[in-house]
Coordinates of C-alpha atoms in Angstrom, one line a residue:
X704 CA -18.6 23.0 31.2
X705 CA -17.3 26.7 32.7
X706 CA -16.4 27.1 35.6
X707 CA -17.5 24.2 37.8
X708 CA -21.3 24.8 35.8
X709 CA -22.8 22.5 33.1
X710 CA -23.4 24.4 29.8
X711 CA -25.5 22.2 27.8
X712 CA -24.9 18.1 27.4
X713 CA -25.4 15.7 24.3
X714 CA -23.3 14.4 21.4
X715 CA -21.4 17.0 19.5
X716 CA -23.3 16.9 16.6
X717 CA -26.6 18.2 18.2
X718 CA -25.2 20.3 20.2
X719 CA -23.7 22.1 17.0
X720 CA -26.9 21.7 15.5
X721 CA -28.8 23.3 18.6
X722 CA -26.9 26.5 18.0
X723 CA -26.4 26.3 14.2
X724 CA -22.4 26.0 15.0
X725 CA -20.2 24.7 12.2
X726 CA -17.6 23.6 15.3
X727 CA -17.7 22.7 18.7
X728 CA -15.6 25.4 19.9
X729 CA -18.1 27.9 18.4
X730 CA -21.0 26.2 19.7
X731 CA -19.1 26.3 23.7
X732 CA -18.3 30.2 22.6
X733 CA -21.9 30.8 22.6
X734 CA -22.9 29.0 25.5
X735 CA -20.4 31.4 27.2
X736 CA -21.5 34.4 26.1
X737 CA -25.4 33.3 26.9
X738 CA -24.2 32.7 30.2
X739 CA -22.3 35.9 30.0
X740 CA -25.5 37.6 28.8
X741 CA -27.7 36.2 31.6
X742 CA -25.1 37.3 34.7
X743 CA -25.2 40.7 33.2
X744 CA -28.8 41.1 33.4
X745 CA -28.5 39.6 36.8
X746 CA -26.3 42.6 38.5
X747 CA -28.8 45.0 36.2
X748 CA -31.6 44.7 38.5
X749 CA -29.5 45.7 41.6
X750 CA -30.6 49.2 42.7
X751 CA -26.9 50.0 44.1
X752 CA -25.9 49.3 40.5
X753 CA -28.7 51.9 39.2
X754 CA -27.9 54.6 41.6
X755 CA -24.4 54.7 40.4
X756 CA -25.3 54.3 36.3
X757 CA -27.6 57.5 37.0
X758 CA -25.0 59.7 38.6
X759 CA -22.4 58.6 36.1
X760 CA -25.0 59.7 33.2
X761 CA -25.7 62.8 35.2
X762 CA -22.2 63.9 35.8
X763 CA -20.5 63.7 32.4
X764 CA -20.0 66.0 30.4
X765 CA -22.1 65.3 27.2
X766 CA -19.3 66.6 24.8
X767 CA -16.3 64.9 25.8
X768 CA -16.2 61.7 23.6
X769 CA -16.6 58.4 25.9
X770 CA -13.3 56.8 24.2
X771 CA -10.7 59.3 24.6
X772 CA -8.8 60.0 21.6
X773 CA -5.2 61.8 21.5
X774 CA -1.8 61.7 22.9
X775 CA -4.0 62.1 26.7
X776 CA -5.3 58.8 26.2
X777 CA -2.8 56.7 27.2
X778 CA -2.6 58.5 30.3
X779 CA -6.1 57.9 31.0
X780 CA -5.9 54.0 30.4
X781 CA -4.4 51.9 32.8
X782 CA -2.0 49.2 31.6
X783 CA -1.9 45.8 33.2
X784 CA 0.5 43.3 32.5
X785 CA 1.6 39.5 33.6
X786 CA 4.2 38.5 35.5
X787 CA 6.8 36.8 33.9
X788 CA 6.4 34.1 36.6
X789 CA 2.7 34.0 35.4
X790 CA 3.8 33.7 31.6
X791 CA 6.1 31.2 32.0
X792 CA 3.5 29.0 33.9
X793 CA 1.5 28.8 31.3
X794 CA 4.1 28.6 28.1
X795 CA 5.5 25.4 30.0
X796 CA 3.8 22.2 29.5
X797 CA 1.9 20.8 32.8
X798 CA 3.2 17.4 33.4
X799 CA -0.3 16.8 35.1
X800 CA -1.9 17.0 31.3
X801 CA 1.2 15.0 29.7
X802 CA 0.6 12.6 32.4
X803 CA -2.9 11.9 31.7
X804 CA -2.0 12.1 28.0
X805 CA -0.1 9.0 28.5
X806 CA -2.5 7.2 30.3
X807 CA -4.7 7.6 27.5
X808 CA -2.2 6.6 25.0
X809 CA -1.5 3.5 27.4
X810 CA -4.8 2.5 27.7
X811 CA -5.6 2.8 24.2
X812 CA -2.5 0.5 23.5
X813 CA -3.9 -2.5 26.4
X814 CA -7.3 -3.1 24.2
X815 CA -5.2 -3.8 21.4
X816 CA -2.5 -6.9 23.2
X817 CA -2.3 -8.3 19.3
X818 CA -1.4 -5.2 17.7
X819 CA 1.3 -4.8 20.6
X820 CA 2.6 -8.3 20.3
X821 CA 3.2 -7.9 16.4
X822 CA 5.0 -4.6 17.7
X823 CA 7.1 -6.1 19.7
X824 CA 8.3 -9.0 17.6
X825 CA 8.7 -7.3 13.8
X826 CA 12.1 -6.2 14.9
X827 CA 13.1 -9.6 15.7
X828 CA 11.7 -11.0 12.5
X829 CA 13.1 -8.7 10.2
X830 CA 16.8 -8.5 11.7
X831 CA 16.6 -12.1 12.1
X832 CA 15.4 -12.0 8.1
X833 CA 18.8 -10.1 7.2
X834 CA 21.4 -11.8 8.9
X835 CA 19.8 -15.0 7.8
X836 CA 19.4 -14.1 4.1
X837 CA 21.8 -11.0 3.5
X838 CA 25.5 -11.5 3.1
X839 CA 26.2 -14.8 3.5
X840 CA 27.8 -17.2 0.6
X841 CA 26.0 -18.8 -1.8
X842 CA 25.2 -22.3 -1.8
X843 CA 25.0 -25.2 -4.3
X844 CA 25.9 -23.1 -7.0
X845 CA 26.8 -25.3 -10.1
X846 CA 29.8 -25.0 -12.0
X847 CA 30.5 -27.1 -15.0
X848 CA 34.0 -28.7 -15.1
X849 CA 36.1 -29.4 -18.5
X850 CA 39.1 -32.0 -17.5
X851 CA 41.2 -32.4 -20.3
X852 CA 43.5 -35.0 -18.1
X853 CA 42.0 -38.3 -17.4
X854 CA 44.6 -39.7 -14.6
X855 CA 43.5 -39.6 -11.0
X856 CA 47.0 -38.1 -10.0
X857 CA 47.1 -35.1 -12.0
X858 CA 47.0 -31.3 -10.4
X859 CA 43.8 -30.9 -11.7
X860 CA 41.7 -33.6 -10.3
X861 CA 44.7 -32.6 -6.4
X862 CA 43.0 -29.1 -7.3
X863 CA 39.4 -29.4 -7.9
X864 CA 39.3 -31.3 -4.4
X865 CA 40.3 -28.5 -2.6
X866 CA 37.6 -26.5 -3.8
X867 CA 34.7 -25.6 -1.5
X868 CA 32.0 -28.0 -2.5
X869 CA 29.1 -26.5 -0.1
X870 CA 29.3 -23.6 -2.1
X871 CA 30.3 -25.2 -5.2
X872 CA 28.5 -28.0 -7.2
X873 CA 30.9 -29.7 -9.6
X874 CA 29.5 -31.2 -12.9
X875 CA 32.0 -33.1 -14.9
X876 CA 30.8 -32.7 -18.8
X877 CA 32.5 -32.2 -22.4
X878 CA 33.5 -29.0 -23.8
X879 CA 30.3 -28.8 -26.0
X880 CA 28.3 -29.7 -23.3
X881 CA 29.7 -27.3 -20.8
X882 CA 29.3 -24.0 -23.1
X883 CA 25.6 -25.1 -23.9
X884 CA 25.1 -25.2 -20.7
X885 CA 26.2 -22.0 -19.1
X886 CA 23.8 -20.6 -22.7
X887 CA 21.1 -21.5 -21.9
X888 CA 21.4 -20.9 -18.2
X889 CA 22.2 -23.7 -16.3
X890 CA 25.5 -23.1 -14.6
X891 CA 26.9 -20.1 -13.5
X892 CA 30.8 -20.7 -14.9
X893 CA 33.1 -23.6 -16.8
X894 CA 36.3 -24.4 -15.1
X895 CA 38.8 -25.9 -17.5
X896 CA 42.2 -27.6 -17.7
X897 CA 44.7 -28.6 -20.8
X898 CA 45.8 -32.2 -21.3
X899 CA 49.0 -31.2 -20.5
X900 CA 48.0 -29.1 -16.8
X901 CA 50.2 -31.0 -14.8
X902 CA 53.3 -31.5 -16.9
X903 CA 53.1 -27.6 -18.2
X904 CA 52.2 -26.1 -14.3
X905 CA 54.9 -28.3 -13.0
X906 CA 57.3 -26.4 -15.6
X907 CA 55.9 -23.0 -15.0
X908 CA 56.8 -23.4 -10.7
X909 CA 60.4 -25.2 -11.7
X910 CA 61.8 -23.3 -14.9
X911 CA 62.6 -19.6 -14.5
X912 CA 61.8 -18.8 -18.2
X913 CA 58.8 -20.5 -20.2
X914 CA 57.2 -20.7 -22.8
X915 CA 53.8 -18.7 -23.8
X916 CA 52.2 -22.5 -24.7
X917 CA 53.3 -23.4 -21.6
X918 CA 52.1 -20.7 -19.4
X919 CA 48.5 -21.0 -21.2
X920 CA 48.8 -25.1 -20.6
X921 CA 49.9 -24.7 -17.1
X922 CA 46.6 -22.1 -16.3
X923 CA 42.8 -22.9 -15.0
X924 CA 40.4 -21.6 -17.9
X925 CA 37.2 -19.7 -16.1
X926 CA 34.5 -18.4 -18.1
X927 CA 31.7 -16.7 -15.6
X928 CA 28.3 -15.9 -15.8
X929 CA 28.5 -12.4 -14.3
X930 CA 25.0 -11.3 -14.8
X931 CA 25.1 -12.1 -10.7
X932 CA 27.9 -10.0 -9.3
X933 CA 27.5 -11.2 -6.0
X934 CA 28.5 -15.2 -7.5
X935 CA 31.0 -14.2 -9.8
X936 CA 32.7 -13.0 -7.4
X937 CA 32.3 -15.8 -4.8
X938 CA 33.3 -18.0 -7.2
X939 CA 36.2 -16.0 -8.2
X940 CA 37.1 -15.9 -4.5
X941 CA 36.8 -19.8 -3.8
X942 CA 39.2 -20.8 -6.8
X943 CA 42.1 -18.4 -5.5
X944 CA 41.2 -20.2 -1.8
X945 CA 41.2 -23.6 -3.9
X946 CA 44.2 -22.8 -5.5
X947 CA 46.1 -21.4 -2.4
X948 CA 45.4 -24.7 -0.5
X949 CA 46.4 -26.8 -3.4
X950 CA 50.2 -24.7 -3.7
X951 CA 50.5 -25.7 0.4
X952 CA 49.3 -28.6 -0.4
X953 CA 52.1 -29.5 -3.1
X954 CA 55.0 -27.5 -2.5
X955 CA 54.6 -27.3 1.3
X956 CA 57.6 -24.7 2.3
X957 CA 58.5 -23.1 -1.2
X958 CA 54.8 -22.5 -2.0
X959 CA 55.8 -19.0 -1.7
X960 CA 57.6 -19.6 -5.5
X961 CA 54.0 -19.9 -6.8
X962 CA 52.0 -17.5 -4.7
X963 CA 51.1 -13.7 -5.6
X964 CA 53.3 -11.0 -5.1
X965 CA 50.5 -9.6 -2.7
X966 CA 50.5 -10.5 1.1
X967 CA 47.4 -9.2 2.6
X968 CA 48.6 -8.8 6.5
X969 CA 46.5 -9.2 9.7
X970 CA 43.6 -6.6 9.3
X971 CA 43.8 -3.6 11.2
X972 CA 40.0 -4.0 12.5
X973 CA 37.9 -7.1 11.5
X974 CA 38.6 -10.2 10.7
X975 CA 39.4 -11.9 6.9
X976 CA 36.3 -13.5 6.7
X977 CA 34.4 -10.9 7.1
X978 CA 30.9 -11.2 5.4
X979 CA 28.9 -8.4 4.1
X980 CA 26.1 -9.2 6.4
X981 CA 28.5 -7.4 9.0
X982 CA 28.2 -4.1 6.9
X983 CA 24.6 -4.0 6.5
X984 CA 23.4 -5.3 10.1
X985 CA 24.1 -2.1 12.4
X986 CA 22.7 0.1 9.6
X987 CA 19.8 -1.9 9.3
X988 CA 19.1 -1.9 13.0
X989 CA 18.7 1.6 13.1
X990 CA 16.6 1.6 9.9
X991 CA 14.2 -0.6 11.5
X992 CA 13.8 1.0 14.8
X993 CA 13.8 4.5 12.6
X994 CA 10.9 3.2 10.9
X995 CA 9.1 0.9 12.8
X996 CA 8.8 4.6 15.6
X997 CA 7.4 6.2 12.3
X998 CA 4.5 3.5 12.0
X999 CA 3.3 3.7 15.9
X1000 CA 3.0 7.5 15.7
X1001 CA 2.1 8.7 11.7
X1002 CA -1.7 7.7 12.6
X1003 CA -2.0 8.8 16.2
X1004 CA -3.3 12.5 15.1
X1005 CA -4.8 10.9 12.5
X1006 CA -7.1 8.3 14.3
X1007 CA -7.7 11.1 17.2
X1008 CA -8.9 13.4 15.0
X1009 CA -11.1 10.8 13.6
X1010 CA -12.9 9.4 16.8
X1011 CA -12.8 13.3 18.2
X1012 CA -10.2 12.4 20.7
X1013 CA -8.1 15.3 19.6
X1014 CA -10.7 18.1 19.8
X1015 CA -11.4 17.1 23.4
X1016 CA -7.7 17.2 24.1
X1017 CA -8.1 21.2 23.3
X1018 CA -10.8 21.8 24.6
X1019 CA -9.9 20.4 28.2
X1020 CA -7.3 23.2 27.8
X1021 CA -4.0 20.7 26.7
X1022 CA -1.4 22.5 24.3
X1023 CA -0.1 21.2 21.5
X1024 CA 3.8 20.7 23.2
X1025 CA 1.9 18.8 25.9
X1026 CA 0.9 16.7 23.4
X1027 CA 3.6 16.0 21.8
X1028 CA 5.7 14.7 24.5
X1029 CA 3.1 12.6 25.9
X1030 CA 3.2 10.6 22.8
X1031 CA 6.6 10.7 22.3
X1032 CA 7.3 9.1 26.4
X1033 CA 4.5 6.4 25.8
X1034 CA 6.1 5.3 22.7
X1035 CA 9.2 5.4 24.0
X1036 CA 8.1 2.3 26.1
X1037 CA 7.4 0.7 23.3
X1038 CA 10.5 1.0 20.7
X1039 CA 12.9 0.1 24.7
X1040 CA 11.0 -3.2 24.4
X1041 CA 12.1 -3.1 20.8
X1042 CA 15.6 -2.1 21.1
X1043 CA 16.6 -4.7 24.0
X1044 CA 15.1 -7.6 21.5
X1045 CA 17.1 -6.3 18.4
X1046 CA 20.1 -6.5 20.9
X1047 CA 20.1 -10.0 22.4
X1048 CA 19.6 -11.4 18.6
X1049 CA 22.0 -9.7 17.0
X1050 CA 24.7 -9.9 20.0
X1051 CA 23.4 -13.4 21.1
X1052 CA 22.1 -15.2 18.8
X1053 CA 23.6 -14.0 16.1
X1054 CA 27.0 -13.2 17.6
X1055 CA 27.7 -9.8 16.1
X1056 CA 31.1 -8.1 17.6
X1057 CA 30.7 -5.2 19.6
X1058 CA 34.5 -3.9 20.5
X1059 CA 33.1 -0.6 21.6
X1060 CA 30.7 0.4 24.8
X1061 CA 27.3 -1.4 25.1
X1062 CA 26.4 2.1 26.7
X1063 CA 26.7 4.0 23.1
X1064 CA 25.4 1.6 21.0
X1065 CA 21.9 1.8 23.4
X1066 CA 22.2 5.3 23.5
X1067 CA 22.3 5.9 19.5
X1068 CA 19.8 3.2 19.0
X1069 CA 17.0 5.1 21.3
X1070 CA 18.0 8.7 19.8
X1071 CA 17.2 6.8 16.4
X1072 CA 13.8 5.3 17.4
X1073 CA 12.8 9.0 19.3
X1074 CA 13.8 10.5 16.0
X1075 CA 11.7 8.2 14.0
X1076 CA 8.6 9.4 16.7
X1077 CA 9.3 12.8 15.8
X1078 CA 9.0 12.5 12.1
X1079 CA 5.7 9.8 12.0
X1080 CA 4.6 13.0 14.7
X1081 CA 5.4 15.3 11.7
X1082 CA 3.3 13.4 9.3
X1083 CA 0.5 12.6 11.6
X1084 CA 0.2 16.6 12.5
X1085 CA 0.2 17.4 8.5
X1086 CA -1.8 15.0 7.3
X1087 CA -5.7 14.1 7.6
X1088 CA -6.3 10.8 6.4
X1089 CA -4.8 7.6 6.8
X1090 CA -4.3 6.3 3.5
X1091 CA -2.1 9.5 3.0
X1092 CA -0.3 8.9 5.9
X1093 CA 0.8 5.4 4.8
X1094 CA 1.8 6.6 1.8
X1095 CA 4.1 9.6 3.3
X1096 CA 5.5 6.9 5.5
X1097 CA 5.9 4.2 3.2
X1098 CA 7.4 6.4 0.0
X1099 CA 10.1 8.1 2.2
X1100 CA 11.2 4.6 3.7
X1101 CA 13.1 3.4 0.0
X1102 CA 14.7 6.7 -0.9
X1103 CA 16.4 7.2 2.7
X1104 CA 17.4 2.9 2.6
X1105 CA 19.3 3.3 -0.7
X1106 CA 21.2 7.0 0.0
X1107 CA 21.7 6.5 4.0
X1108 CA 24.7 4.3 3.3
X1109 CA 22.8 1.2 4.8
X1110 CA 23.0 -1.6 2.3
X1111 CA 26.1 0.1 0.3
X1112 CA 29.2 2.5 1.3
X1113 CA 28.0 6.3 0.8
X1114 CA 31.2 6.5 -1.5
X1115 CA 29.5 4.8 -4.3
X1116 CA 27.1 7.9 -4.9
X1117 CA 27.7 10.1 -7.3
X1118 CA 28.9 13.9 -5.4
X1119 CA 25.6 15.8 -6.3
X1120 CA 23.7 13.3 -4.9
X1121 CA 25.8 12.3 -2.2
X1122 CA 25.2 15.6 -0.5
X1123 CA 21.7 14.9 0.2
X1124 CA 23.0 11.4 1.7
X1125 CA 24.8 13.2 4.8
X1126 CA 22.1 15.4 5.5
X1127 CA 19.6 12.7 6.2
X1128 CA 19.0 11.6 9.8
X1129 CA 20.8 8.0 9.3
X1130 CA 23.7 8.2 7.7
X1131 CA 26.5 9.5 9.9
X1132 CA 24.3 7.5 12.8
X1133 CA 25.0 4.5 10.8
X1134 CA 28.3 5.0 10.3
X1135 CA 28.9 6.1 14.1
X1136 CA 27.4 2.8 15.1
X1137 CA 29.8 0.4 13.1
X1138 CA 32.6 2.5 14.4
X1139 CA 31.2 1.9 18.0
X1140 CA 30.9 -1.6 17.3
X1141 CA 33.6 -2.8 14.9
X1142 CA 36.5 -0.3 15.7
X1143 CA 35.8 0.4 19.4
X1144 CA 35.8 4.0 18.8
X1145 CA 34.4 6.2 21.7
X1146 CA 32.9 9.7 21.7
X1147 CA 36.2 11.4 21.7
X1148 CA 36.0 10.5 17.6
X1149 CA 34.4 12.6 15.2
X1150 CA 32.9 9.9 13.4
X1151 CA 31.2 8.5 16.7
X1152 CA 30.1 12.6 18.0
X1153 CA 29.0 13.4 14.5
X1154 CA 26.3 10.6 14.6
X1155 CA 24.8 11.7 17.3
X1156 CA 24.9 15.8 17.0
X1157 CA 22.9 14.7 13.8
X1158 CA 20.7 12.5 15.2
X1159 CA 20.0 14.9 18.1
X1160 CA 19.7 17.5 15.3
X1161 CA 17.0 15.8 13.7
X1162 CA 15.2 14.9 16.3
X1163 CA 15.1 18.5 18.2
X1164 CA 14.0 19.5 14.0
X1165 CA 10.8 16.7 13.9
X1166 CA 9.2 18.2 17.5
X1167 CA 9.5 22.1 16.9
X1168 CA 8.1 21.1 13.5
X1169 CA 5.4 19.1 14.8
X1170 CA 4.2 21.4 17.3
X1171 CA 4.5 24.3 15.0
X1172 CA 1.9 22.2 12.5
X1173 CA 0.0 21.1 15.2
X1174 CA -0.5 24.9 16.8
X1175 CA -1.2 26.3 13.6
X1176 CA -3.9 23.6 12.2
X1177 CA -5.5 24.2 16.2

């Protein structure tokens, strides 16, 4: 269709073929200039339009070239230029197109309600996944036990009972017994104790100088299994708890004679029993909103260039920034539904502290998922099929998760490689969230600014890049 008049109608493909076009836009370029072609010859056959071709042909001079060439030509020629007003107008993207943009993008979204469901609850399940799973202390872990003294009032039978036994699983066996055991894989550590515990430990919290036999009598024998760093050292931990209790327990006021020379004071932020699940969970809510925004838009080019929605688009005269931020605000809807889930779990059900303002921790969250847009934008803009897509998408995911800083401190990577780590899009945005969060920090801390000025960064990056790829592949 031009202006208001209908060209020619069928599918594409015959209307390529009618006019042996290798692309639509080719095709509706030669419709133009037939139609171009037939108003000419129209205003030929005027006789006003004769009379003046004759006296034109009659009145010039035969030797003066009909394109004038020198430094008189520009003279000749009149310039015309656009308003600035006019240029503007049509560099700016036409909320009327991003409006009907998103309407499409909506309506394609209500004929899929499953899809959108599953969208919608992922977040839930896989937060709810790692502070189920991630973190906490293990449980039932068995530990073989070697008691050398048989009376039921000896310190090492007081001891053992203060032990944590939902974590730990006693088994009482020989010293044979025990160290085939822990070979051939069946507990993860042997606890032993002397015949003489009581009497030599007794000694070692009375006497001011002892004996080496006696400080090696008086001592609890651990041999680990430390293949499994994360139960060594929860075991480890539990037996200094165990043995704490078990000095209170005895000494009552002068357990300080028997305690280490360390006092570990009231922590500064956090609490003492802080779990590891607290490190990982705001990191891992912005790696999930990051990436689940990357799956609802790395196909969207994709699949519209597929079913021809895309060329259409053009065609009806959109540009590519128009496109871009008509996907970007009808996705938004989506990862809000997203973010106000991941919230009330991990602030309600799964009582995560937040010291810091609500406000910020929205605010960062949304930045994140618009980001994550941006770049599934990026992919969808560079990349034809879908399979490719997925694998962009899916390959990127790992790399970012280990070097972000999410599931361990960015201080355990080695300095060449810890470079890239800051640049990436999630780790000072990680790191500004557990501030918010944990320390109560506000935007008048570097820490908490930085996270968003790179976030923002990123995200301004993605959507020039987008539409750059997406202008020059149109």
């Amino acid at each position: 269709m031009r202006n208001g008049h209908l060209l020619a109608e069928g599918p594409p493909d015959e209307v390529m073929k009618m006019h042996s076009a290798t692309t639509l836009e080719h095709a509706f370029l030669q419709l133009c200039e037939n139609l171009d072609q037939v108003s000419s010859k129209r205003d030929s056959t005027s006789q006003e339009a004769l009379e003046k071709s004759q006296s034109f042909e009659s009145g010039r001079d035969e030797s003066r070239p009909i394109l004038a060439i020198g430094p008189g030509a520009a003279e000749e020629v009149p310039k015309y230029s656009a308003d600035w007003k006019v240029r503007a107008k049509h560099v700016m993207p036409k909320w009327r197109n991003i409006a009907a943009l998103m309407i499409k993008t909506l309506v394609r979204m209500k004929r899929m309600p499953g899809s959108l469901c599953f969208q919608f609850l992922l977040p839930v399940i896989q937060v709810s996944l790692i502070c189920l799973c991630v973190g906490g202390d293990p449980k039932g872990i068995q530990v073989a036990v070697v008691n050398n003294e048989t009376s039921s009032s000896s310190y090492s039978q007081s001891l053992l009972s203060f032990l944590d036994n939902s974590s730990v699983e006693q088994v009482p066996l020989s010293h044979s017994e025990a160290f085939d055991g822990i070979y051939n894989g069946e507990y993860w550590g042997i606890i032993g104790f002397g015949k003489n515990f009581t009497s030599y430990l007794t000694k070692r919290m009375l006497q001011r100088h002892v004996s080496e036999e006696v400080v090696d009598g008086g001592s609890v024998h651990v041999w680990l299994d430390h293949t499994n760093r994360q139960i060594s050292i929860m075991l480890q931990k539990k037996l200094h708890d165990a043995f704490q209790a078990f000095v209170e327990n005895k000494l009552g006021s002068m357990s300080y004679l028997a305690s280490l020379p360390i006092k570990f004071e009231e922590p500064i932020y956090g609490s003492q029993n802080t779990d590891f699940t607290r490190f990982v969970t705001p990191g891992a809510v912005l790696s999930i909103t990051f990436y689940l925004a990357v799956g609802l838009t790395a196909l969207s080019f994709v699949l519209e260039r597929k079913e021809g929605l895309l060329d259409r688009c053009w065609v009806a005269g959109v540009s590519s920034l128009e496109t871009m931020l008509a996907h970007l605000f009808s996705q938004l809807f989506v990862i809000s539904v997203q973010i106000i889930m991941l919230l009330l779990f991990i602030l309600l059900v799964f009582k995560m502290p937040n010291e810091g303002s609500l406000v910020l921790v929205i605010i960062l969250i949304v930045l994140q998922g618009i980001t994550g847009i941006s770049f599934g934008l990026v992919i969808s803009a560079a990349i034809d099929d879908e399979q490719s897509a997925n694998q962009t998408a899916l390959g990127i995911f790992y790399p970012n998760l280990i070097i972000s800083g999410i599931i361990w401190p960015v201080e355990c990577i080695p300095y060449p490689l810890r470079y890239v780590s800051l640049a990436l899009p999630q780790t000072y945005a990680s790191e500004a969230l557990r501030c918010i969060m944990y320390r109560g920090w506000g935007l008048s801390r570097m820490m908490v600014w930085r996270g968003f000025a790179v976030t923002l960064g990123w995200n301004t990056f993605f959507l020039i890049l987008a539409t750059v790829i997406l202008k020059l592949r149109t």
